[in-house]
Structures are given as C-alpha cells and as structure tokens.
PDB file of C-alpha atoms in Angstrom:
ATOM      1  CA  MET A 119     -17.753 -13.969  17.017  1.00  0.00           C
ATOM      2  CA  MET A 120     -17.091 -11.480  14.227  1.00  0.00           C
ATOM      3  CA  LEU A 121     -13.616 -10.727  15.573  1.00  0.00           C
ATOM      4  CA  ARG A 122     -12.867 -14.432  15.543  1.00  0.00           C
ATOM      5  CA  TYR A 123     -14.103 -14.569  11.941  1.00  0.00           C
ATOM      6  CA  PHE A 124     -11.857 -11.712  10.942  1.00  0.00           C
ATOM      7  CA  ILE A 125      -8.816 -13.156  12.659  1.00  0.00           C
ATOM      8  CA  LEU A 126      -9.426 -16.561  11.090  1.00  0.00           C
ATOM      9  CA  THR A 127      -6.387 -18.748  11.888  1.00  0.00           C
ATOM     10  CA  SER A 128      -4.305 -16.079  13.601  1.00  0.00           C
ATOM     11  CA  CYS A 129      -3.094 -16.308  17.165  1.00  0.00           C
ATOM     12  CA  PRO A 130      -3.213 -13.235  19.431  1.00  0.00           C
ATOM     13  CA  VAL A 131       0.014 -12.127  21.105  1.00  0.00           C
ATOM     14  CA  LYS A 132      -0.824 -10.596  24.431  1.00  0.00           C
ATOM     15  CA  CYS A 133       1.268  -8.666  24.271  1.00  0.00           C
ATOM     16  CA  SER A 134       9.254  14.408  12.743  1.00  0.00           C
ATOM     17  CA  ASN A 135      11.295  14.742  10.466  1.00  0.00           C
ATOM     18  CA  LEU A 136       9.440  14.257   7.154  1.00  0.00           C
ATOM     19  CA  LYS A 137      12.236  15.061   4.724  1.00  0.00           C
ATOM     20  CA  PRO A 138      13.442  12.247   2.416  1.00  0.00           C
ATOM     21  CA  ASN A 139      16.807  10.898   3.546  1.00  0.00           C
ATOM     22  CA  PRO A 140      18.917   9.807   0.555  1.00  0.00           C
ATOM     23  CA  GLN A 141      21.769   8.742   2.858  1.00  0.00           C
ATOM     24  CA  ILE A 142      19.816   5.797   4.251  1.00  0.00           C
ATOM     25  CA  MET A 143      20.003   2.779   1.922  1.00  0.00           C
ATOM     26  CA  ASN A 144      18.800  -0.763   2.524  1.00  0.00           C
ATOM     27  CA  SER A 145      17.842  -3.973   0.746  1.00  0.00           C
ATOM     28  CA  PHE A 146      14.221  -2.825   0.207  1.00  0.00           C
ATOM     29  CA  GLY A 147      14.777   0.166  -2.106  1.00  0.00           C
ATOM     30  CA  GLY A 148      16.930   2.745  -0.355  1.00  0.00           C
ATOM     31  CA  SER A 149      15.358   5.865   0.981  1.00  0.00           C
ATOM     32  CA  TRP A 150      11.973   4.944  -0.450  1.00  0.00           C
ATOM     33  CA  THR A 151      11.410   2.546   2.440  1.00  0.00           C
ATOM     34  CA  ILE A 152      12.223   5.285   4.949  1.00  0.00           C
ATOM     35  CA  ASP A 153      10.051   7.836   3.142  1.00  0.00           C
ATOM     36  CA  LYS A 154       7.049   5.486   3.087  1.00  0.00           C
ATOM     37  CA  MET A 155       7.440   4.778   6.751  1.00  0.00           C
ATOM     38  CA  GLU A 156       7.735   8.428   7.719  1.00  0.00           C
ATOM     39  CA  ILE A 157       4.586   9.263   5.740  1.00  0.00           C
ATOM     40  CA  VAL A 158       2.538   6.467   7.279  1.00  0.00           C
ATOM     41  CA  VAL A 159       3.744   7.178  10.803  1.00  0.00           C
ATOM     42  CA  ALA A 160       3.035  10.925  10.462  1.00  0.00           C
ATOM     43  CA  TYR A 161      -0.441  10.117   9.107  1.00  0.00           C
ATOM     44  CA  ALA A 162      -1.121   7.583  11.860  1.00  0.00           C
ATOM     45  CA  GLN A 163      -0.326  10.178  14.514  1.00  0.00           C
ATOM     46  CA  ALA A 164      -2.727  12.691  12.980  1.00  0.00           C
ATOM     47  CA  TYR A 165      -5.317   9.951  12.432  1.00  0.00           C
ATOM     48  CA  LEU A 166      -5.205   8.887  16.068  1.00  0.00           C
ATOM     49  CA  THR A 167      -5.484  12.527  17.201  1.00  0.00           C
ATOM     50  CA  ILE A 168      -8.789  12.779  15.344  1.00  0.00           C
ATOM     51  CA  MET A 169     -10.036   9.405  16.551  1.00  0.00           C
ATOM     52  CA  ASN A 170      -9.126  10.237  20.118  1.00  0.00           C
ATOM     53  CA  LYS A 171     -11.869  12.874  20.100  1.00  0.00           C
ATOM     54  CA  GLN A 172     -14.495  10.212  19.232  1.00  0.00           C
ATOM     55  CA  ALA A 173     -14.811   8.059  22.331  1.00  0.00           C
ATOM     56  CA  TRP A 174     -17.086   5.509  20.683  1.00  0.00           C
ATOM     57  CA  VAL A 175     -14.621   4.656  17.921  1.00  0.00           C
ATOM     58  CA  LYS A 176     -12.348   1.624  18.132  1.00  0.00           C
ATOM     59  CA  THR A 177      -9.211   1.837  15.982  1.00  0.00           C
ATOM     60  CA  LEU A 178      -7.540  -0.930  13.989  1.00  0.00           C
ATOM     61  CA  TYR A 179      -4.185  -0.847  12.258  1.00  0.00           C
ATOM     62  CA  PHE A 180      -3.755  -3.292   9.351  1.00  0.00           C
ATOM     63  CA  ASP A 181      -0.431  -4.013   7.627  1.00  0.00           C
ATOM     64  CA  GLY A 182      -0.725  -6.380   4.662  1.00  0.00           C
ATOM     65  CA  PHE A 183       3.026  -6.924   4.163  1.00  0.00           C
ATOM     66  CA  ALA A 184       4.422  -6.409   7.653  1.00  0.00           C
ATOM     67  CA  GLY A 185       7.899  -7.951   7.214  1.00  0.00           C
ATOM     68  CA  SER A 186      10.137  -8.960  10.091  1.00  0.00           C
ATOM     69  CA  GLY A 187       9.856  -5.705  12.017  1.00  0.00           C
ATOM     70  CA  HIS A 188      13.273  -4.447  10.965  1.00  0.00           C
ATOM     71  CA  ILE A 189      14.097  -3.131   7.521  1.00  0.00           C
ATOM     72  CA  ASP A 190      17.381  -4.955   7.079  1.00  0.00           C
ATOM     73  CA  ASN A 191      16.381  -8.102   8.987  1.00  0.00           C
ATOM     74  CA  ASP A 192      19.411  -7.799  11.258  1.00  0.00           C
ATOM     75  CA  PRO A 193      18.992  -8.838  14.869  1.00  0.00           C
ATOM     76  CA  PRO A 194      17.608  -6.108  17.156  1.00  0.00           C
ATOM     77  CA  GLU A 195      20.948  -5.658  18.924  1.00  0.00           C
ATOM     78  CA  SER A 196      22.681  -4.575  15.685  1.00  0.00           C
ATOM     79  CA  GLU A 197      23.649  -0.924  15.488  1.00  0.00           C
ATOM     80  CA  ASP A 198      22.546  -0.777  11.874  1.00  0.00           C
ATOM     81  CA  VAL A 199      18.992  -1.949  12.514  1.00  0.00           C
ATOM     82  CA  ILE A 200      16.261   0.324  11.255  1.00  0.00           C
ATOM     83  CA  LYS A 201      12.846  -0.284  12.790  1.00  0.00           C
ATOM     84  CA  GLY A 202      10.167  -1.126  10.247  1.00  0.00           C
ATOM     85  CA  THR A 203       6.788   0.532   9.978  1.00  0.00           C
ATOM     86  CA  ALA A 204       5.090  -2.106  12.154  1.00  0.00           C
ATOM     87  CA  LEU A 205       7.272  -1.324  15.161  1.00  0.00           C
ATOM     88  CA  ARG A 206       7.095   2.416  14.561  1.00  0.00           C
ATOM     89  CA  ILE A 207       3.309   2.270  14.583  1.00  0.00           C
ATOM     90  CA  LEU A 208       3.285   0.150  17.719  1.00  0.00           C
ATOM     91  CA  GLU A 209       5.476   2.767  19.459  1.00  0.00           C
ATOM     92  CA  ILE A 210       2.847   5.507  19.049  1.00  0.00           C
ATOM     93  CA  GLU A 211       1.333   6.336  22.445  1.00  0.00           C
ATOM     94  CA  ASP A 212       0.397   9.996  22.038  1.00  0.00           C
ATOM     95  CA  PRO A 213      -2.354  10.890  21.723  1.00  0.00           C
ATOM     96  CA  LYS A 214      -3.325   7.241  21.989  1.00  0.00           C
ATOM     97  CA  SER A 215      -2.455   3.780  20.659  1.00  0.00           C
ATOM     98  CA  PHE A 216      -4.513   1.784  18.220  1.00  0.00           C
ATOM     99  CA  ASP A 217      -6.972  -0.522  19.963  1.00  0.00           C
ATOM    100  CA  LEU A 218      -6.042  -3.459  17.750  1.00  0.00           C
ATOM    101  CA  TYR A 219      -3.179  -4.296  15.413  1.00  0.00           C
ATOM    102  CA  TYR A 220      -3.322  -6.875  12.647  1.00  0.00           C
ATOM    103  CA  PHE A 221      -0.141  -7.784  10.806  1.00  0.00           C
ATOM    104  CA  VAL A 222      -0.038 -10.045   7.759  1.00  0.00           C
ATOM    105  CA  GLU A 223       3.222 -11.562   6.550  1.00  0.00           C
ATOM    106  CA  LYS A 224       3.443 -14.373   4.001  1.00  0.00           C
ATOM    107  CA  ASN A 225       7.028 -15.378   4.781  1.00  0.00           C
ATOM    108  CA  LYS A 226       7.132 -17.721   7.758  1.00  0.00           C
ATOM    109  CA  LYS A 227      10.576 -16.631   8.971  1.00  0.00           C
ATOM    110  CA  ASN A 228       9.667 -12.953   8.865  1.00  0.00           C
ATOM    111  CA  LYS A 229       6.360 -13.620  10.539  1.00  0.00           C
ATOM    112  CA  ASN A 230       8.064 -15.483  13.375  1.00  0.00           C
ATOM    113  CA  LEU A 231      10.667 -12.698  13.829  1.00  0.00           C
ATOM    114  CA  LEU A 232       7.979 -10.033  13.976  1.00  0.00           C
ATOM    115  CA  GLU A 233       5.918 -12.116  16.371  1.00  0.00           C
ATOM    116  CA  GLN A 234       8.808 -12.563  18.751  1.00  0.00           C
ATOM    117  CA  THR A 235       9.836  -8.907  18.621  1.00  0.00           C
ATOM    118  CA  ILE A 236       6.281  -7.774  19.372  1.00  0.00           C
ATOM    119  CA  LYS A 237       5.961 -10.241  22.184  1.00  0.00           C
ATOM    120  CA  ASP A 238       9.185  -8.961  23.771  1.00  0.00           C
ATOM    121  CA  GLN A 239       8.666  -5.219  23.202  1.00  0.00           C
ATOM    122  CA  PHE A 240       4.901  -4.715  23.249  1.00  0.00           C
ATOM    123  CA  PRO A 241       3.464  -7.412  25.501  1.00  0.00           C
ATOM    124  CA  ASN A 242       0.434  -5.363  26.558  1.00  0.00           C
ATOM    125  CA  LYS A 243      -0.823  -4.381  23.089  1.00  0.00           C
ATOM    126  CA  SER A 244      -3.630  -6.332  21.378  1.00  0.00           C
ATOM    127  CA  THR A 245      -1.795  -7.670  18.306  1.00  0.00           C
ATOM    128  CA  PHE A 246      -2.435 -10.389  15.830  1.00  0.00           C
ATOM    129  CA  ILE A 247       0.356 -11.653  13.550  1.00  0.00           C
ATOM    130  CA  VAL A 248      -0.824 -13.836  10.727  1.00  0.00           C
ATOM    131  CA  GLN A 249       1.060 -15.817   8.067  1.00  0.00           C
ATOM    132  CA  GLY A 250      -1.132 -15.560   5.038  1.00  0.00           C
ATOM    133  CA  ASP A 251      -2.134 -13.805   1.815  1.00  0.00           C
ATOM    134  CA  CYS A 252      -2.883 -10.052   1.999  1.00  0.00           C
ATOM    135  CA  ASN A 253      -5.729 -10.310  -0.541  1.00  0.00           C
ATOM    136  CA  GLN A 254      -7.703 -12.765   1.567  1.00  0.00           C
ATOM    137  CA  LYS A 255      -7.086 -10.785   4.755  1.00  0.00           C
ATOM    138  CA  LEU A 256      -8.140  -7.495   3.157  1.00  0.00           C
ATOM    139  CA  GLU A 257     -11.441  -9.020   2.163  1.00  0.00           C
ATOM    140  CA  SER A 258     -11.901 -10.416   5.663  1.00  0.00           C
ATOM    141  CA  MET A 259     -11.161  -7.034   7.185  1.00  0.00           C
ATOM    142  CA  ALA A 260     -13.624  -5.371   4.881  1.00  0.00           C
ATOM    143  CA  ASP A 261     -16.374  -7.750   5.918  1.00  0.00           C
ATOM    144  CA  TYR A 262     -15.486  -7.231   9.592  1.00  0.00           C
ATOM    145  CA  LEU A 263     -15.563  -3.412   9.352  1.00  0.00           C
ATOM    146  CA  LYS A 264     -18.906  -3.388   7.579  1.00  0.00           C
ATOM    147  CA  LYS A 265     -20.443  -5.483  10.355  1.00  0.00           C
ATOM    148  CA  ASN A 266     -18.694  -3.655  13.229  1.00  0.00           C
ATOM    149  CA  LYS A 267     -19.369   0.011  12.586  1.00  0.00           C
ATOM    150  CA  GLN A 268     -17.610   1.124  15.768  1.00  0.00           C
ATOM    151  CA  PHE A 269     -14.247   0.168  14.202  1.00  0.00           C
ATOM    152  CA  ARG A 270     -12.210   2.415  11.974  1.00  0.00           C
ATOM    153  CA  ALA A 271      -9.079   1.093  10.253  1.00  0.00           C
ATOM    154  CA  LEU A 272      -5.875   2.549   8.916  1.00  0.00           C
ATOM    155  CA  ALA A 273      -4.427   0.083   6.368  1.00  0.00           C
ATOM    156  CA  PHE A 274      -0.891   0.127   4.912  1.00  0.00           C
ATOM    157  CA  ILE A 275      -0.318  -1.988   1.829  1.00  0.00           C
ATOM    158  CA  ASP A 276       3.285  -2.149   0.688  1.00  0.00           C
ATOM    159  CA  PRO A 277       3.186  -5.164  -1.648  1.00  0.00           C
ATOM    160  CA  TYR A 278       5.768  -7.355  -3.303  1.00  0.00           C
ATOM    161  CA  GLY A 279       5.328  -6.544  -6.988  1.00  0.00           C
ATOM    162  CA  MET A 280       1.794  -6.699  -8.381  1.00  0.00           C
ATOM    163  CA  SER A 281       0.531  -9.122  -5.760  1.00  0.00           C
ATOM    164  CA  VAL A 282      -2.523  -7.095  -4.649  1.00  0.00           C
ATOM    165  CA  ASN A 283      -5.631  -7.889  -6.698  1.00  0.00           C
ATOM    166  CA  TRP A 284      -8.068  -5.140  -7.613  1.00  0.00           C
ATOM    167  CA  LYS A 285     -10.918  -7.336  -6.352  1.00  0.00           C
ATOM    168  CA  SER A 286      -9.417  -7.070  -2.832  1.00  0.00           C
ATOM    169  CA  ILE A 287      -9.204  -3.312  -2.998  1.00  0.00           C
ATOM    170  CA  GLU A 288     -12.764  -3.117  -4.334  1.00  0.00           C
ATOM    171  CA  SER A 289     -13.991  -5.080  -1.312  1.00  0.00           C
ATOM    172  CA  LEU A 290     -13.153  -2.042   0.852  1.00  0.00           C
ATOM    173  CA  LYS A 291     -15.979  -0.018  -0.631  1.00  0.00           C
ATOM    174  CA  ASP A 292     -18.198   1.411   2.152  1.00  0.00           C
ATOM    175  CA  ALA A 293     -15.852   0.119   4.843  1.00  0.00           C
ATOM    176  CA  GLY A 294     -14.490   2.494   7.485  1.00  0.00           C
ATOM    177  CA  VAL A 295     -10.869   2.407   6.281  1.00  0.00           C
ATOM    178  CA  ASP A 296      -8.140   4.835   5.249  1.00  0.00           C
ATOM    179  CA  LEU A 297      -5.802   3.102   2.850  1.00  0.00           C
ATOM    180  CA  TRP A 298      -2.173   3.869   2.073  1.00  0.00           C
ATOM    181  CA  ILE A 299      -1.023   1.801  -0.899  1.00  0.00           C
ATOM    182  CA  LEU A 300       2.225   1.516  -2.849  1.00  0.00           C
ATOM    183  CA  VAL A 301       1.375   0.983  -6.505  1.00  0.00           C
ATOM    184  CA  PRO A 302       4.147  -0.567  -8.679  1.00  0.00           C
ATOM    185  CA  THR A 303       3.427   1.613 -11.715  1.00  0.00           C
ATOM    186  CA  GLY A 304       6.924   1.539 -13.162  1.00  0.00           C
ATOM    187  CA  ILE A 305       8.472  -1.596 -11.738  1.00  0.00           C
ATOM    188  CA  GLY A 306       5.272  -3.538 -12.378  1.00  0.00           C
ATOM    189  CA  VAL A 307       2.729  -2.208 -14.855  1.00  0.00           C
ATOM    190  CA  GLY A 308       5.249  -0.297 -16.949  1.00  0.00           C
ATOM    191  CA  ARG A 309       7.458  -3.361 -17.415  1.00  0.00           C
ATOM    192  CA  LEU A 310       4.601  -5.568 -18.540  1.00  0.00           C
ATOM    193  CA  LEU A 311       3.429  -3.074 -21.135  1.00  0.00           C
ATOM    194  CA  THR A 312       5.621  -3.840 -24.119  1.00  0.00           C
ATOM    195  CA  GLN A 313       6.385  -1.156 -26.630  1.00  0.00           C
ATOM    196  CA  THR A 314       4.602  -3.023 -29.479  1.00  0.00           C
ATOM    197  CA  GLY A 315       1.534  -4.144 -27.538  1.00  0.00           C
ATOM    198  CA  LYS A 316       2.407  -7.809 -27.945  1.00  0.00           C
ATOM    199  CA  ILE A 317       2.004  -8.863 -24.334  1.00  0.00           C
ATOM    200  CA  ASP A 318       2.470 -12.432 -23.105  1.00  0.00           C
ATOM    201  CA  ASP A 319      -0.867 -13.947 -21.963  1.00  0.00           C
ATOM    202  CA  LEU A 320       0.435 -14.511 -18.441  1.00  0.00           C
ATOM    203  CA  TRP A 321       1.471 -10.878 -18.196  1.00  0.00           C
ATOM    204  CA  LEU A 322      -1.803  -9.689 -19.637  1.00  0.00           C
ATOM    205  CA  ASN A 323      -3.717 -11.781 -17.144  1.00  0.00           C
ATOM    206  CA  ARG A 324      -1.682 -10.307 -14.305  1.00  0.00           C
ATOM    207  CA  LEU A 325      -2.485  -6.789 -15.528  1.00  0.00           C
ATOM    208  CA  GLU A 326      -6.184  -7.646 -15.733  1.00  0.00           C
ATOM    209  CA  ILE A 327      -6.252  -8.934 -12.153  1.00  0.00           C
ATOM    210  CA  PHE A 328      -4.171  -6.085 -10.792  1.00  0.00           C
ATOM    211  CA  LEU A 329      -5.999  -3.247 -12.542  1.00  0.00           C
ATOM    212  CA  GLY A 330      -9.460  -4.779 -12.540  1.00  0.00           C
ATOM    213  CA  MET A 331      -9.754  -4.181 -16.315  1.00  0.00           C
ATOM    214  CA  ASP A 332     -10.178  -6.471 -19.261  1.00  0.00           C
ATOM    215  CA  LYS A 333      -7.418  -6.766 -21.829  1.00  0.00           C
ATOM    216  CA  GLU A 334      -9.198  -4.653 -24.461  1.00  0.00           C
ATOM    217  CA  ASP A 335      -9.622  -1.758 -22.032  1.00  0.00           C
ATOM    218  CA  ILE A 336      -5.956  -2.079 -20.992  1.00  0.00           C
ATOM    219  CA  ARG A 337      -4.880  -1.873 -24.655  1.00  0.00           C
ATOM    220  CA  LYS A 338      -7.190   1.124 -25.299  1.00  0.00           C
ATOM    221  CA  HIS A 339      -5.799   2.955 -22.271  1.00  0.00           C
ATOM    222  CA  PHE A 340      -2.096   2.397 -22.850  1.00  0.00           C
ATOM    223  CA  TYR A 341      -1.745   2.042 -26.641  1.00  0.00           C
ATOM    224  CA  LYS A 342      -2.616   3.987 -29.735  1.00  0.00           C
ATOM    225  CA  ARG A 343      -2.829   3.010 -33.376  1.00  0.00           C
ATOM    226  CA  GLN A 344      -0.360   4.641 -35.754  1.00  0.00           C
ATOM    227  CA  SER A 345      -0.301   4.722 -39.497  1.00  0.00           C
ATOM    228  CA  SER A 346       1.774   6.118 -42.301  1.00  0.00           C
ATOM    229  CA  PHE A 347       1.719   6.111 -46.068  1.00  0.00           C
ATOM    230  CA  THR A 348       4.666   4.505 -47.876  1.00  0.00           C
ATOM    231  CA  LEU A 349       5.510   3.720 -51.410  1.00  0.00           C
ATOM    232  CA  PHE A 350       3.638   0.466 -50.992  1.00  0.00           C
ATOM    233  CA  GLY A 351       0.514   1.848 -49.361  1.00  0.00           C
ATOM    234  CA  GLU A 352      -0.662   2.488 -45.836  1.00  0.00           C
ATOM    235  CA  GLU A 353       1.140   0.809 -42.915  1.00  0.00           C
ATOM    236  CA  ASN A 354      -0.543   0.414 -39.517  1.00  0.00           C
ATOM    237  CA  TRP A 355       0.928  -0.489 -36.163  1.00  0.00           C
ATOM    238  CA  ILE A 356       0.269  -0.244 -32.433  1.00  0.00           C
ATOM    239  CA  GLU A 357       2.499   1.807 -30.183  1.00  0.00           C
ATOM    240  CA  LYS A 358       2.608   2.346 -26.427  1.00  0.00           C
ATOM    241  CA  GLU A 359       1.455   5.756 -25.292  1.00  0.00           C
ATOM    242  CA  LYS A 360       4.154   8.161 -24.065  1.00  0.00           C
ATOM    243  CA  GLY A 361       4.132   8.616 -20.332  1.00  0.00           C
ATOM    244  CA  ALA A 362       2.593   5.140 -19.750  1.00  0.00           C
ATOM    245  CA  ILE A 363       3.906   5.011 -16.181  1.00  0.00           C
ATOM    246  CA  GLU A 364       2.362   8.336 -15.312  1.00  0.00           C
ATOM    247  CA  LYS A 365      -0.843   7.232 -16.987  1.00  0.00           C
ATOM    248  CA  ALA A 366      -0.813   4.095 -14.795  1.00  0.00           C
ATOM    249  CA  GLY A 367      -0.527   6.239 -11.658  1.00  0.00           C
ATOM    250  CA  ILE A 368      -3.431   8.433 -12.702  1.00  0.00           C
ATOM    251  CA  LEU A 369      -5.450   5.373 -13.746  1.00  0.00           C
ATOM    252  CA  TYR A 370      -4.985   3.795 -10.283  1.00  0.00           C
ATOM    253  CA  GLN A 371      -6.066   7.019  -8.609  1.00  0.00           C
ATOM    254  CA  GLU A 372      -9.181   7.098 -10.726  1.00  0.00           C
ATOM    255  CA  LYS A 373      -9.868   3.457  -9.957  1.00  0.00           C
ATOM    256  CA  LEU A 374      -9.557   4.154  -6.254  1.00  0.00           C
ATOM    257  CA  LYS A 375     -12.113   6.950  -6.603  1.00  0.00           C
ATOM    258  CA  THR A 376     -14.711   4.320  -7.581  1.00  0.00           C
ATOM    259  CA  VAL A 377     -14.161   2.685  -4.168  1.00  0.00           C
ATOM    260  CA  PHE A 378     -13.403   5.690  -1.945  1.00  0.00           C
ATOM    261  CA  LYS A 379     -14.684   9.274  -1.956  1.00  0.00           C
ATOM    262  CA  TYR A 380     -11.250  10.847  -1.890  1.00  0.00           C
ATOM    263  CA  VAL A 381      -7.764   9.979  -3.165  1.00  0.00           C
ATOM    264  CA  SER A 382      -4.627  11.926  -2.241  1.00  0.00           C
ATOM    265  CA  ASP A 383      -1.896  13.281  -4.451  1.00  0.00           C
ATOM    266  CA  SER A 384       0.760  10.710  -5.332  1.00  0.00           C
ATOM    267  CA  PHE A 385       4.314  10.498  -4.080  1.00  0.00           C
ATOM    268  CA  ALA A 386       6.184   9.407  -7.232  1.00  0.00           C
ATOM    269  CA  MET A 387       9.195   7.297  -6.232  1.00  0.00           C
ATOM    270  CA  ARG A 388      12.007   7.537  -8.785  1.00  0.00           C
ATOM    271  CA  ASN A 389      15.256   5.625  -9.309  1.00  0.00           C
ATOM    272  CA  SER A 390      18.663   7.162  -9.822  1.00  0.00           C
ATOM    273  CA  MET A 391      17.812   7.647 -13.537  1.00  0.00           C
ATOM    274  CA  ASN A 392      14.761   9.711 -12.538  1.00  0.00           C
ATOM    275  CA  VAL A 393      12.378   7.013 -13.802  1.00  0.00           C
ATOM    276  CA  ILE A 394       9.226   6.538 -11.786  1.00  0.00           C
ATOM    277  CA  MET A 395       9.153   3.097 -10.119  1.00  0.00           C
ATOM    278  CA  TYR A 396       6.118   3.468  -7.798  1.00  0.00           C
ATOM    279  CA  HIS A 397       3.302   5.798  -6.909  1.00  0.00           C
ATOM    280  CA  PHE A 398       2.389   6.000  -3.235  1.00  0.00           C
ATOM    281  CA  MET A 399      -1.102   7.294  -2.422  1.00  0.00           C
ATOM    282  CA  MET A 400      -3.917   7.334   0.142  1.00  0.00           C
ATOM    283  CA  ALA A 401      -7.628   6.691  -0.284  1.00  0.00           C
ATOM    284  CA  THR A 402     -10.296   7.588   2.283  1.00  0.00           C
ATOM    285  CA  ASN A 403     -13.970   8.429   2.732  1.00  0.00           C
ATOM    286  CA  ASN A 404     -13.035  11.259   5.086  1.00  0.00           C
ATOM    287  CA  LYS A 405     -12.248  14.761   3.729  1.00  0.00           C
ATOM    288  CA  ALA A 406     -10.163  15.596   6.752  1.00  0.00           C
ATOM    289  CA  GLY A 407      -8.031  12.535   6.049  1.00  0.00           C
ATOM    290  CA  LEU A 408      -7.469  13.689   2.526  1.00  0.00           C
ATOM    291  CA  LYS A 409      -6.191  17.082   3.697  1.00  0.00           C
ATOM    292  CA  ILE A 410      -3.856  15.449   6.162  1.00  0.00           C
ATOM    293  CA  ALA A 411      -2.437  13.109   3.572  1.00  0.00           C
ATOM    294  CA  ASN A 412      -1.865  15.915   1.057  1.00  0.00           C
ATOM    295  CA  ASP A 413      -0.317  18.145   3.698  1.00  0.00           C
ATOM    296  CA  ILE A 414       2.167  15.393   4.484  1.00  0.00           C
ATOM    297  CA  ILE A 415       2.985  14.511   0.844  1.00  0.00           C
ATOM    298  CA  LYS A 416       3.213  17.987  -0.721  1.00  0.00           C
ATOM    299  CA  PRO A 417       6.002  19.722   1.270  1.00  0.00           C
ATOM    300  CA  ASN A 418       8.661  17.062   1.015  1.00  0.00           C
ATOM    301  CA  TYR A 419       7.586  14.169  -1.168  1.00  0.00           C
ATOM    302  CA  LYS A 420       5.598  15.150  -4.187  1.00  0.00           C
ATOM    303  CA  LEU A 421       7.927  14.880  -7.157  1.00  0.00           C
TER     304      LEU A 421
END
C-alpha cells in the first residue's frame, strides 16, 4: 500500500575514470554533465558495496530530473550518443543493482524516450518512470522512506534552474537518503542578486522559496550597508557582498546541515571565464557516505 502511495500515478516498467573531460561538450553544459555523472556513478558503486553487506536493506535510486536517457537526445544508434546518468546507474550490476529505480521527468517527450529505452534495455529491473514535478515526488519519497525503514535511497537532483524548493529538501529530514544535488549558485542565485539590492518581487519570491529564507534574511546575508561623508553630508547605500556566489554555496551547505548530519565538500563548476555557475554537493546521515563523497570530489573535481 505504501509503495503504491509513493508511486502515485506512475506505471511500472517490468522491465573509472574520474578525471574531468574538457573535450566532451554537449547541449547541457559541456564537461559539467559528464563530471556530475561520473561522480554520481562512482558514489553509487561504493554505496551499493556498503549496502550489499546489509542483507535486510532494500535500495532505491531516485532521479528527480532524469531526462531522456541520453545526454544529447540523439537516437540510441547514433555514434555520438552519450548515455545519461539514469542508464549508467541502471547498468551497475557489481556488487549489486538497486532494488528499485524511480525516475521523474517533467517533459513528456523525454519521459517517453527514457521509458522506451529502459523497457528495451533493462526489462528485468524494477523501474518506475513518472512525468511530474520533482518537488512533489521528493516529498512523497520522504514520506515513504520514513514509513518503510528497510529502504535506503540514493537521490540525484540535477534541476533546471532554481526549480527545487527548500521545503522539498527539508522534507528529507530523518529519511534514509543520501542526496547529491546541483545548486545553481551562480547561474541562479547570483543572477537574481542585483548589485544595488533592488530585486524584483518575483525574483525575491523565487529566492525565498529556493533558499527557505525570508527576504530580510536574504538581504542581511548577501548585502551590506555602506556610507561615506561628502560635502553635503553622509550618503548611505546598499551594496552586494563580494564573493556572493561563494557565499551562496556555503549558505546552501549550512542549510543542508539542518536537514542532514553531514554535507560534503563542493565541486564548484566554472565557466570559461572561471566564474562559478554551480556547486555540486552531497548530504547524508552516514559518516561513511561523507568520506566516500569527499574522496571522490577532492582528487579531481574540487576547484
């Protein structure tokens, strides 16, 4: 009954080299996409090695933005196809596979492509492919995990912009989940934080929902008051703090620590101008998981 509640409207389908590669470019951000995938796959293999020693544990893999299954959306027969994270995770057999896979994709075309690929290539794995909103499904998963203690989940959240609400992340508190999340600190938060502090109400509302903070706390965190004396008296103004993007990454780590016991180092993803666009990090309640995540990030990815 609880599994049915978690799945909601979904239909079941019965079905390392860790160095960044700057040569591989694609429509989803160049080598970043490959780097994220290699990190998650490496972590999943280590995660399953640990879980394989605990016979009573059932494992669940959750992908909140699963895509079509292929990074460039070309048909599988194309020589240029790069398998996406969903298919790479499904390929893992050693030391074991996940017991259950749950893929969320909002785009109907991508959802159908992924569903068909999984049906063709992984007919014997217990997979659920759902067209829906990641926020809702995260909260459903959290409820399911809290009521089914034998399940442990590895979740990968690679969102479109600032589409993940803090309320959804907060719902994972006390759930048996390890969470890898891409945080759009530069391309999202940084762009909404204007230099003068005059932020459009819609932007400010988006920041509040994304960060789980009210507007006054956001202003206090990212802005400072400046003043100077001129011929005509004192002048005061508000100015954005230097290093606001880095501050956003640290802030999100600290926010995650209110939900999880441990949060990994961040992989800072930079553009060709060396500006940080994203921070990629992992949150867990398991100290061993923290060590694994940091061991993966530090040698090749921490910038």
